[in-house]
Amino acid sequence: MKQRILIIGSGFAGMWAAVSAARLAHLQGSNALEIAVLAPQPELRVRPRFYEANVASLTADLQPLFAELDIRFIAGHADRIEAAEGGVWYKTPEGEETFLTYERLVIASGSHLHHFGVKGIAEHGFDIDQLETAQRLEDHLNALANQPETEARNTVVVCGGGFTGIELATELPSRLKALLGNDTNTKVVVVERGNTIGGRYSEALREEIRKASEALGVEWRLNAGVEMVDANGVTLQDGSRIEAATVVWTAGVKASSLGENLTADRDALGRFIVTPELRIPGYSDIFATGDMAHAKTDSLGNTALMTCQHAIQLGKFAGHNAAASLLEVEGLPYQQVNYVTCLDLGTWGAVYTEGWDQQIKLVREEAKKLKIAITNELIYPPKANREEAFAAADPLAKFV
Ligand SMILES: Cc1cc2nc3c(=O)[nH]c(=O)nc-3n(C[C@H](O)[C@H](O)[C@H](O)COP(=O)(O)OP(=O)(O)OC[C@H]3O[C@@H](n4cnc5c(N)ncnc54)[C@H](O)[C@@H]3O)c2cc1C
């Protein structure tokens, strides 16, 4: 009987965990493991691109890769982990409650947007967090041209000026012009709590964001909190209004609540605080990875961010270590010393930085080329080819 590594989630971390576990079994010449991925669909949804148009196309089918590597895919949604029994309750697409046991469990169920209970957001707001919600925004934007022209119709408010908010806001001017006509007076406003544009980032990066925003006509409302969203726009905490047919929430993210019955420490974002091998302390057979893991990236005190850059590497280490522990091979402590950012800034270009201090290395067209290479190639699954996939899944191979 094979020993099962059950991986929950087929995002960046889950997909790479599966490939990396398969790689180690292959290297060890072992046929003793069943590597199984449980997720609603056998696809990778490319969340970092959800600010773009044609969102339905931003998925990658994982079936050819999984078939090539003998990874079992199980369609379903995990509801509850029964750690004492070594199993997971999940619901099949037909709604049937099913129990599946594991020898090792890798929790890679990702994250979702957090609204902080702002009034009216759930009913009237949009977001680009998941494929379905990004599609809803796209359908809404595409239908704007059918509405009578008003300032509100032509205005999009983006709540939150972090990376997601900035990429969406700087993408929108050209998208709105394409939808509503070049002569239409469209408006994009970023509502941001902080007192500086891009205040969380290095000064050099902020300056590029400021320049791009100015060139694209993206307005920033700083020191501004959202009080309420309704069908006609946003009321800010100072009582002022922005009339807008489209309000998009981008601020705040929370790890999936899966595993909330485990007795384990989580950080403020809901991530499990994991050991260097990405185990959940107290559960030697359970690993957390990707957006579910709060893990140290180096010995300097840096911690993995909820980014696909970290999720990919965290996935490779988690899969490797889950397999290593069954194959009686020594595990690898997770480390990811390099950190880069590549921020899309619409038709203005992009900006690429290296290091935790975000030193600028490329701007505008050069950075844009790199951004496209990253988001259209680098973060996609490997080809359904054993050799290539296993080479890429090596946790110690250079990534960025
Ligand atoms: C709009 C947007 C822009 C972003 N831009 C960037 C960027 O520019 N650069 C960057 O590095 N990162 C970016 N990110 C962050 C990045 O997308 C995430 O950090 C990354 O997706 C995390 O990978 P993951 O595998 O942990 O989770 P996810 O990619 O969220 O995958 C989670 C998987 O788990 C499955 N799942 C969830 N719950 C269950 C359950 N109960 N049972 C079974 N399966 C389940 C899901 O279906 C999915 O397959 C962006 C995110 C968004 C939303």
mmCIF file of C-alpha atoms in Angstrom, residues 17-252:
data_model
loop_
_atom_site.group_PDB
_atom_site.id
_atom_site.type_symbol
_atom_site.label_atom_id
_atom_site.label_comp_id
_atom_site.label_asym_id
_atom_site.label_seq_id
_atom_site.Cartn_x
_atom_site.Cartn_y
_atom_site.Cartn_z
ATOM 1 C CA ALA A 17 4.611 20.913 -3.673
ATOM 2 C CA ALA A 18 3.225 18.050 -5.753
ATOM 3 C CA VAL A 19 5.907 18.296 -8.432
ATOM 4 C CA SER A 20 8.680 18.616 -5.859
ATOM 5 C CA ALA A 21 7.451 15.585 -3.894
ATOM 6 C CA ALA A 22 7.276 13.589 -7.148
ATOM 7 C CA ARG A 23 10.805 14.720 -7.975
ATOM 8 C CA LEU A 24 12.255 13.468 -4.697
ATOM 9 C CA ALA A 25 10.464 10.115 -5.005
ATOM 10 C CA HIS A 26 11.894 9.818 -8.520
ATOM 11 C CA LEU A 27 15.416 10.724 -7.339
ATOM 12 C CA GLN A 28 15.157 8.120 -4.598
ATOM 13 C CA GLY A 29 13.893 5.548 -7.071
ATOM 14 C CA SER A 30 10.844 5.103 -4.864
ATOM 15 C CA ASN A 31 7.450 3.929 -5.974
ATOM 16 C CA ALA A 32 6.086 3.942 -2.454
ATOM 17 C CA LEU A 33 4.325 7.319 -2.455
ATOM 18 C CA GLU A 34 0.970 8.430 -3.763
ATOM 19 C CA ILE A 35 1.019 12.161 -4.330
ATOM 20 C CA ALA A 36 -2.501 13.517 -4.387
ATOM 21 C CA VAL A 37 -3.743 17.075 -4.925
ATOM 22 C CA LEU A 38 -7.193 17.988 -3.649
ATOM 23 C CA ALA A 39 -8.663 21.195 -5.098
ATOM 24 C CA PRO A 40 -11.869 22.369 -6.725
ATOM 25 C CA GLN A 41 -10.374 22.412 -10.237
ATOM 26 C CA PRO A 42 -7.288 20.793 -11.819
ATOM 27 C CA GLU A 43 -5.943 24.181 -12.803
ATOM 28 C CA LEU A 44 -3.610 26.900 -11.649
ATOM 29 C CA ARG A 45 -5.353 30.238 -11.460
ATOM 30 C CA VAL A 46 -2.868 32.983 -12.175
ATOM 31 C CA ARG A 47 -4.002 35.451 -9.517
ATOM 32 C CA PRO A 48 -1.179 37.980 -10.052
ATOM 33 C CA ARG A 49 -2.698 38.728 -13.472
ATOM 34 C CA PHE A 50 -6.260 39.314 -12.319
ATOM 35 C CA TYR A 51 -5.985 43.079 -12.846
ATOM 36 C CA GLU A 52 -5.778 42.382 -16.584
ATOM 37 C CA ALA A 53 -8.624 42.032 -19.090
ATOM 38 C CA ASN A 54 -9.682 38.587 -20.420
ATOM 39 C CA VAL A 55 -9.424 37.143 -16.955
ATOM 40 C CA ALA A 56 -11.110 33.871 -17.956
ATOM 41 C CA SER A 57 -7.988 33.021 -19.958
ATOM 42 C CA LEU A 58 -5.698 33.370 -16.928
ATOM 43 C CA THR A 59 -5.650 29.730 -15.887
ATOM 44 C CA ALA A 60 -3.348 26.835 -16.711
ATOM 45 C CA ASP A 61 -4.633 23.269 -17.036
ATOM 46 C CA LEU A 62 -2.650 21.014 -14.690
ATOM 47 C CA GLN A 63 -3.976 17.688 -15.965
ATOM 48 C CA PRO A 64 -1.236 17.000 -18.540
ATOM 49 C CA LEU A 65 1.489 17.789 -15.983
ATOM 50 C CA PHE A 66 -0.128 15.697 -13.247
ATOM 51 C CA ALA A 67 -0.678 12.786 -15.660
ATOM 52 C CA GLU A 68 2.962 12.896 -16.763
ATOM 53 C CA LEU A 69 4.209 12.841 -13.160
ATOM 54 C CA ASP A 70 1.655 10.321 -11.822
ATOM 55 C CA ILE A 71 0.160 12.905 -9.495
ATOM 56 C CA ARG A 72 -3.415 12.037 -8.570
ATOM 57 C CA PHE A 73 -5.928 14.866 -8.765
ATOM 58 C CA ILE A 74 -8.995 14.747 -6.546
ATOM 59 C CA ALA A 75 -11.743 17.271 -7.235
ATOM 60 C CA GLY A 76 -13.215 18.672 -4.050
ATOM 61 C CA HIS A 77 -13.206 21.256 -1.326
ATOM 62 C CA ALA A 78 -11.592 20.417 2.010
ATOM 63 C CA ASP A 79 -13.777 21.306 4.978
ATOM 64 C CA ARG A 80 -12.051 19.898 8.028
ATOM 65 C CA ILE A 81 -8.743 18.375 9.012
ATOM 66 C CA GLU A 82 -8.961 15.531 11.535
ATOM 67 C CA ALA A 83 -5.346 15.506 12.663
ATOM 68 C CA ALA A 84 -5.810 12.779 15.281
ATOM 69 C CA GLU A 85 -7.227 10.435 12.662
ATOM 70 C CA GLY A 86 -4.797 11.515 9.942
ATOM 71 C CA GLY A 87 -7.533 12.455 7.501
ATOM 72 C CA VAL A 88 -9.453 15.254 5.831
ATOM 73 C CA TRP A 89 -13.171 15.698 5.270
ATOM 74 C CA TYR A 90 -13.908 17.122 1.867
ATOM 75 C CA LYS A 91 -16.896 17.714 -0.354
ATOM 76 C CA THR A 92 -16.917 16.305 -3.870
ATOM 77 C CA PRO A 93 -18.267 18.467 -6.720
ATOM 78 C CA GLU A 94 -21.504 16.444 -6.350
ATOM 79 C CA GLY A 95 -21.736 17.562 -2.719
ATOM 80 C CA GLU A 96 -20.837 14.227 -1.161
ATOM 81 C CA GLU A 97 -18.944 14.385 2.167
ATOM 82 C CA THR A 98 -15.891 12.151 1.883
ATOM 83 C CA PHE A 99 -13.054 11.244 4.242
ATOM 84 C CA LEU A 100 -9.549 10.786 2.883
ATOM 85 C CA THR A 101 -6.566 9.698 4.932
ATOM 86 C CA TYR A 102 -2.989 10.841 4.580
ATOM 87 C CA GLU A 103 0.468 9.958 5.833
ATOM 88 C CA ARG A 104 1.589 13.538 5.206
ATOM 89 C CA LEU A 105 -0.626 16.577 4.684
ATOM 90 C CA VAL A 106 0.423 19.791 2.952
ATOM 91 C CA ILE A 107 -1.964 22.697 3.491
ATOM 92 C CA ALA A 108 -1.726 25.015 0.461
ATOM 93 C CA SER A 109 -5.213 26.499 0.441
ATOM 94 C CA GLY A 110 -4.019 30.051 -0.158
ATOM 95 C CA SER A 111 -5.682 33.271 0.864
ATOM 96 C CA HIS A 112 -8.578 35.531 0.126
ATOM 97 C CA LEU A 113 -9.442 39.193 0.307
ATOM 98 C CA HIS A 114 -10.458 40.673 3.637
ATOM 99 C CA HIS A 115 -13.025 43.483 3.729
ATOM 100 C CA PHE A 116 -12.602 44.533 7.368
ATOM 101 C CA GLY A 117 -16.389 44.721 7.552
ATOM 102 C CA VAL A 118 -16.617 47.961 5.541
ATOM 103 C CA LYS A 119 -20.290 48.696 5.001
ATOM 104 C CA GLY A 120 -21.717 48.034 1.555
ATOM 105 C CA ILE A 121 -18.602 46.433 0.066
ATOM 106 C CA ALA A 122 -20.049 42.945 -0.179
ATOM 107 C CA GLU A 123 -23.195 44.223 -1.930
ATOM 108 C CA HIS A 124 -21.844 47.032 -4.083
ATOM 109 C CA GLY A 125 -18.101 46.592 -4.333
ATOM 110 C CA PHE A 126 -15.966 44.602 -6.737
ATOM 111 C CA ASP A 127 -12.618 42.881 -6.338
ATOM 112 C CA ILE A 128 -9.990 41.011 -8.337
ATOM 113 C CA ASP A 129 -9.087 38.453 -5.704
ATOM 114 C CA GLN A 130 -10.503 35.282 -7.265
ATOM 115 C CA LEU A 131 -11.238 34.335 -10.856
ATOM 116 C CA GLU A 132 -14.995 34.576 -10.389
ATOM 117 C CA THR A 133 -14.888 37.989 -8.719
ATOM 118 C CA ALA A 134 -12.414 39.390 -11.248
ATOM 119 C CA GLN A 135 -14.743 38.133 -13.982
ATOM 120 C CA ARG A 136 -17.639 39.923 -12.310
ATOM 121 C CA LEU A 137 -15.664 43.179 -12.409
ATOM 122 C CA GLU A 138 -14.735 42.617 -16.044
ATOM 123 C CA ASP A 139 -18.368 41.974 -17.019
ATOM 124 C CA HIS A 140 -19.396 45.115 -15.153
ATOM 125 C CA LEU A 141 -16.702 47.247 -16.856
ATOM 126 C CA ASN A 142 -17.657 45.844 -20.253
ATOM 127 C CA ALA A 143 -21.295 46.817 -19.639
ATOM 128 C CA LEU A 144 -20.520 50.413 -18.590
ATOM 129 C CA ALA A 145 -20.728 51.620 -22.191
ATOM 130 C CA ASN A 146 -24.439 50.704 -22.165
ATOM 131 C CA GLN A 147 -25.122 53.093 -19.288
ATOM 132 C CA PRO A 148 -25.916 56.769 -19.871
ATOM 133 C CA GLU A 149 -22.769 58.855 -19.632
ATOM 134 C CA THR A 150 -22.308 60.453 -16.215
ATOM 135 C CA GLU A 151 -19.256 61.313 -14.141
ATOM 136 C CA ALA A 152 -20.066 58.346 -11.905
ATOM 137 C CA ARG A 153 -20.181 55.941 -14.845
ATOM 138 C CA ASN A 154 -16.769 57.159 -15.977
ATOM 139 C CA THR A 155 -15.196 56.877 -12.515
ATOM 140 C CA VAL A 156 -13.531 53.889 -10.876
ATOM 141 C CA VAL A 157 -12.488 54.070 -7.232
ATOM 142 C CA VAL A 158 -9.747 51.657 -6.195
ATOM 143 C CA CYS A 159 -9.717 51.174 -2.425
ATOM 144 C CA GLY A 160 -6.184 50.458 -1.216
ATOM 145 C CA GLY A 161 -2.902 51.644 -2.668
ATOM 146 C CA GLY A 162 -0.769 48.498 -2.240
ATOM 147 C CA PHE A 163 0.674 46.544 -5.162
ATOM 148 C CA THR A 164 -2.683 45.119 -6.261
ATOM 149 C CA GLY A 165 -4.408 48.499 -6.080
ATOM 150 C CA ILE A 166 -1.578 50.220 -7.949
ATOM 151 C CA GLU A 167 -1.437 47.626 -10.739
ATOM 152 C CA LEU A 168 -5.188 47.792 -11.218
ATOM 153 C CA ALA A 169 -5.387 51.600 -11.028
ATOM 154 C CA THR A 170 -2.596 52.145 -13.558
ATOM 155 C CA GLU A 171 -4.042 49.520 -15.921
ATOM 156 C CA LEU A 172 -7.524 51.075 -15.864
ATOM 157 C CA PRO A 173 -7.054 54.382 -17.742
ATOM 158 C CA SER A 174 -6.279 52.647 -21.045
ATOM 159 C CA ARG A 175 -8.857 49.942 -20.411
ATOM 160 C CA LEU A 176 -11.593 52.492 -19.706
ATOM 161 C CA LYS A 177 -10.688 54.519 -22.798
ATOM 162 C CA ALA A 178 -10.881 51.348 -24.896
ATOM 163 C CA LEU A 179 -14.320 50.564 -23.466
ATOM 164 C CA LEU A 180 -15.836 54.046 -23.267
ATOM 165 C CA GLY A 181 -14.086 55.894 -26.074
ATOM 166 C CA ASN A 182 -10.882 57.889 -26.273
ATOM 167 C CA ASP A 183 -12.627 61.236 -25.829
ATOM 168 C CA THR A 184 -14.459 60.188 -22.692
ATOM 169 C CA ASN A 185 -13.373 61.914 -19.528
ATOM 170 C CA THR A 186 -12.593 58.833 -17.461
ATOM 171 C CA LYS A 187 -11.292 58.990 -13.914
ATOM 172 C CA VAL A 188 -9.442 56.548 -11.663
ATOM 173 C CA VAL A 189 -9.055 57.411 -7.990
ATOM 174 C CA VAL A 190 -7.008 55.432 -5.466
ATOM 175 C CA VAL A 191 -8.241 55.812 -1.890
ATOM 176 C CA GLU A 192 -5.373 55.178 0.495
ATOM 177 C CA ARG A 193 -5.138 55.356 4.288
ATOM 178 C CA GLY A 194 -1.446 56.318 4.311
ATOM 179 C CA ASN A 195 -0.184 59.826 3.821
ATOM 180 C CA THR A 196 2.176 59.078 0.904
ATOM 181 C CA ILE A 197 1.785 57.393 -2.461
ATOM 182 C CA GLY A 198 3.284 53.915 -2.100
ATOM 183 C CA GLY A 199 4.237 54.714 1.489
ATOM 184 C CA ARG A 200 5.073 51.067 2.261
ATOM 185 C CA TYR A 201 7.781 50.932 -0.389
ATOM 186 C CA SER A 202 11.288 52.329 -0.836
ATOM 187 C CA GLU A 203 11.526 56.008 -1.638
ATOM 188 C CA ALA A 204 12.868 55.269 -5.115
ATOM 189 C CA LEU A 205 9.953 52.937 -5.891
ATOM 190 C CA ARG A 206 7.428 55.441 -4.560
ATOM 191 C CA GLU A 207 8.819 58.067 -6.886
ATOM 192 C CA GLU A 208 8.239 55.828 -9.934
ATOM 193 C CA ILE A 209 4.682 55.070 -8.784
ATOM 194 C CA ARG A 210 4.071 58.797 -8.340
ATOM 195 C CA LYS A 211 5.441 59.602 -11.818
ATOM 196 C CA ALA A 212 3.371 56.867 -13.471
ATOM 197 C CA SER A 213 0.212 57.940 -11.643
ATOM 198 C CA GLU A 214 0.727 61.537 -12.736
ATOM 199 C CA ALA A 215 1.408 60.580 -16.364
ATOM 200 C CA LEU A 216 -1.672 58.340 -16.484
ATOM 201 C CA GLY A 217 -3.930 60.786 -14.639
ATOM 202 C CA VAL A 218 -4.523 58.397 -11.731
ATOM 203 C CA GLU A 219 -5.600 60.469 -8.720
ATOM 204 C CA TRP A 220 -4.711 59.565 -5.140
ATOM 205 C CA ARG A 221 -6.854 60.436 -2.115
ATOM 206 C CA LEU A 222 -4.374 60.059 0.747
ATOM 207 C CA ASN A 223 -5.112 59.919 4.497
ATOM 208 C CA ALA A 224 -8.491 58.591 3.443
ATOM 209 C CA GLY A 225 -10.459 55.695 4.902
ATOM 210 C CA VAL A 226 -13.545 54.193 3.306
ATOM 211 C CA GLU A 227 -16.618 54.577 5.518
ATOM 212 C CA MET A 228 -19.202 53.036 3.235
ATOM 213 C CA VAL A 229 -19.794 51.876 -0.310
ATOM 214 C CA ASP A 230 -23.187 52.111 -2.002
ATOM 215 C CA ALA A 231 -24.570 51.689 -5.489
ATOM 216 C CA ASN A 232 -23.511 55.230 -6.419
ATOM 217 C CA GLY A 233 -20.022 55.461 -4.985
ATOM 218 C CA VAL A 234 -17.980 55.795 -1.835
ATOM 219 C CA THR A 235 -18.331 57.816 1.339
ATOM 220 C CA LEU A 236 -14.998 58.486 2.991
ATOM 221 C CA GLN A 237 -14.459 58.707 6.732
ATOM 222 C CA ASP A 238 -14.151 62.509 6.544
ATOM 223 C CA GLY A 239 -17.696 62.563 5.119
ATOM 224 C CA SER A 240 -16.675 63.415 1.545
ATOM 225 C CA ARG A 241 -18.124 61.500 -1.416
ATOM 226 C CA ILE A 242 -16.790 60.129 -4.654
ATOM 227 C CA GLU A 243 -19.586 59.302 -7.062
ATOM 228 C CA ALA A 244 -18.602 56.152 -8.948
ATOM 229 C CA ALA A 245 -20.363 53.250 -10.651
ATOM 230 C CA THR A 246 -17.347 51.065 -9.899
ATOM 231 C CA VAL A 247 -15.658 50.633 -6.541
ATOM 232 C CA VAL A 248 -12.965 47.970 -6.275
ATOM 233 C CA TRP A 249 -11.643 46.746 -2.917
ATOM 234 C CA THR A 250 -8.000 45.647 -2.935
ATOM 235 C CA ALA A 251 -6.855 46.247 0.644
ATOM 236 C CA GLY A 252 -6.333 43.380 3.039
#
